[in-house]
Short mmCIF file of C-alpha atoms in Angstrom, two decimals:
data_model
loop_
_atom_site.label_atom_id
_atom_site.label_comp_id
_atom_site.label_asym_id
_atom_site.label_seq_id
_atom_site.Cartn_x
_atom_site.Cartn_y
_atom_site.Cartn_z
CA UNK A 1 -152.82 157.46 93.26
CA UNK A 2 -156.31 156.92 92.79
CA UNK A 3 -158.31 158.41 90.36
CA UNK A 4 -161.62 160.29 90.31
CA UNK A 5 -164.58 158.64 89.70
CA UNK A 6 -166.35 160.73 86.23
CA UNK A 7 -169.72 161.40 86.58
CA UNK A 8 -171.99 162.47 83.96
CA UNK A 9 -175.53 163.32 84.95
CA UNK A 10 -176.87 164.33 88.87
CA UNK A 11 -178.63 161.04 88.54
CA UNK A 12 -175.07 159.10 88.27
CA UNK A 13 -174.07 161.81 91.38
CA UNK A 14 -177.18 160.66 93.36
CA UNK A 15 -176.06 157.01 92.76
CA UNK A 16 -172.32 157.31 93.23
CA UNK A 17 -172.92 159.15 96.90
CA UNK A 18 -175.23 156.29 97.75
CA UNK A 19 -173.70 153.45 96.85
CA UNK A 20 -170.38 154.95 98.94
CA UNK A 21 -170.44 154.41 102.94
CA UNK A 22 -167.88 157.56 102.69
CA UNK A 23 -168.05 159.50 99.03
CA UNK A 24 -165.80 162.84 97.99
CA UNK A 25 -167.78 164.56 95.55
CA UNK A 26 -165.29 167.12 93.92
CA UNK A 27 -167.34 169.69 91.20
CA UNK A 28 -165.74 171.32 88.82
CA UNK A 29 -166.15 174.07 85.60
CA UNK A 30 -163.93 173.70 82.66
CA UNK A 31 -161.95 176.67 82.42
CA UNK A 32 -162.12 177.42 86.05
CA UNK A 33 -158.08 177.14 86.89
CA UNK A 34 -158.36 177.00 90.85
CA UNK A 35 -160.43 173.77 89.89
CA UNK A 36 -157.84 172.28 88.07
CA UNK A 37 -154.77 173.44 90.38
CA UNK A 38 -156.28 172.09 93.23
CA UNK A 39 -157.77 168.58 92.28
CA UNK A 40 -154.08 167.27 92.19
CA UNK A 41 -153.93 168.24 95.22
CA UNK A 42 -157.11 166.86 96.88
CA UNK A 43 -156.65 163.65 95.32
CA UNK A 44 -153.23 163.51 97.27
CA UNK A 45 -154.84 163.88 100.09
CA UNK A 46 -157.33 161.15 99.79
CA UNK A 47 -154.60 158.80 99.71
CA UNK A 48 -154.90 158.90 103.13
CA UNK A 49 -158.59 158.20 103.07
CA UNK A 50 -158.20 154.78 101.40
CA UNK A 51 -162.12 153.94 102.26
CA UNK A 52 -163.17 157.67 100.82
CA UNK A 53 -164.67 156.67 97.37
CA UNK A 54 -164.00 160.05 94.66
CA UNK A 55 -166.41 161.34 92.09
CA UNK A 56 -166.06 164.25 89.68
CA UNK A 57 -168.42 165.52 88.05
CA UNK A 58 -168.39 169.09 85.57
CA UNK A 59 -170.87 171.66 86.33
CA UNK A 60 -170.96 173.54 82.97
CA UNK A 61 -171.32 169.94 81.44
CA UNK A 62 -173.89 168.84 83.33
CA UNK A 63 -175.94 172.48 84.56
CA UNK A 64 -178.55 170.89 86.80
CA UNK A 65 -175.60 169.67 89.16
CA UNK A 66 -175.57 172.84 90.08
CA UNK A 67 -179.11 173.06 91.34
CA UNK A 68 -179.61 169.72 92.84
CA UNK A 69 -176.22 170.31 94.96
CA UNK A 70 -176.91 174.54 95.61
CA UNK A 71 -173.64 175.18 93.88
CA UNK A 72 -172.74 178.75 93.10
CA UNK A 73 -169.13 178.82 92.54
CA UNK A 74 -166.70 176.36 91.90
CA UNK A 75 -164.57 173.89 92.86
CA UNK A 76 -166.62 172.41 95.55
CA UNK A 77 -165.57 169.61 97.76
CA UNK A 78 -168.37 168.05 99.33
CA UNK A 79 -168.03 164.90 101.74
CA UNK A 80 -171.34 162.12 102.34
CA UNK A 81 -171.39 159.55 105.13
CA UNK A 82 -173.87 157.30 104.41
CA UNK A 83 -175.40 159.51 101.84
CA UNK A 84 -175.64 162.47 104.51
CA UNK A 85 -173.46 165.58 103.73
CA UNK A 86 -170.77 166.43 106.15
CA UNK A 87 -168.36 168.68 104.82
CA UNK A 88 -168.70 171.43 102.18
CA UNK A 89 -165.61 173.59 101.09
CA UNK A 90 -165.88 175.78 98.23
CA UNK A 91 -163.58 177.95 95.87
CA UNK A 92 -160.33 178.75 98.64
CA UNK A 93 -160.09 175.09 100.13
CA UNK A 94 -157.27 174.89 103.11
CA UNK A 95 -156.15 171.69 102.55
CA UNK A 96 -154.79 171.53 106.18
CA UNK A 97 -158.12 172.56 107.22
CA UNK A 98 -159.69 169.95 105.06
CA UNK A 99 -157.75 167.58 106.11
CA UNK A 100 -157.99 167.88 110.00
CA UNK A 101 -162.05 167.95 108.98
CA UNK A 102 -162.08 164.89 107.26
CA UNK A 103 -159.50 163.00 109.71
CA UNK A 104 -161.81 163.43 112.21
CA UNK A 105 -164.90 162.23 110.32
CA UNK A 106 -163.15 158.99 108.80
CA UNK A 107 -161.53 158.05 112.23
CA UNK A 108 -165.15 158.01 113.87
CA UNK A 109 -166.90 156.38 110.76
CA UNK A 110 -164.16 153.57 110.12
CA UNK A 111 -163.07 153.03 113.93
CA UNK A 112 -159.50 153.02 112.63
CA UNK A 113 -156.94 156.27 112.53
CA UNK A 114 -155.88 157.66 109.60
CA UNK A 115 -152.48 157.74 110.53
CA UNK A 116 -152.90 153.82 110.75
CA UNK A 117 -154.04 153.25 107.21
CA UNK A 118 -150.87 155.20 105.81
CA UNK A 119 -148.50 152.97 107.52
#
């Protein structure tokens, strides 16, 4: 399973979602437990996403992330295309939810299904 990305800085945030056709920005607190229950989770889910390039990055380590994104709770799961945000989930994520969301997005974006890229 593929790891996230750490990101230190909203500069290094900036640069990760550019440099990614399709980039899952996941933010986090430390001592926030839904944050850390559900990463394991959401990072199962990418598998699915194989083109979907993850970055973390830690709010109360880095405070300004939580300006530059509007961030006033945590987690939140925030998808770019092309550096444009498309999805935004925060705190109580369905994952089935999530994942019908960003199906439809990377099907359309990569001209391939999903479902394909598993097999």
């Amino acid at each position: 399973m593929r790891k996230f990305e750490q990101l230190t800085s909203v500069e290094s945030a900036n640069e990760f979602i550019m440099r990614h056709r399709l980039a899952f920005l996941y933010i986090t607190m430390t001592g926030c437990s839904v944050c850390h229950g559900l990463q394991p989770q959401v990072q199962k889910l990418l598998t699915k996403y194989p083109d979907i390039q993850q970055g973390t990055i830690n709010a109360q380590e880095v405070p300004a992330v939580a300006g530059s994104f509007s961030v006033f709770t945590t987690p939140v799961l925030l998808l770019y295309v092309e550096g444009r945000e498309y999805i935004r989930e925060a705190r109580i994520v369905h994952l089935d939810l999530l994942d019908e969301k960003i199906r439809k997005i990377y099907d359309l974006v990569t001209g391939q299904s999903s479902d394909e890229t598993v097999k």
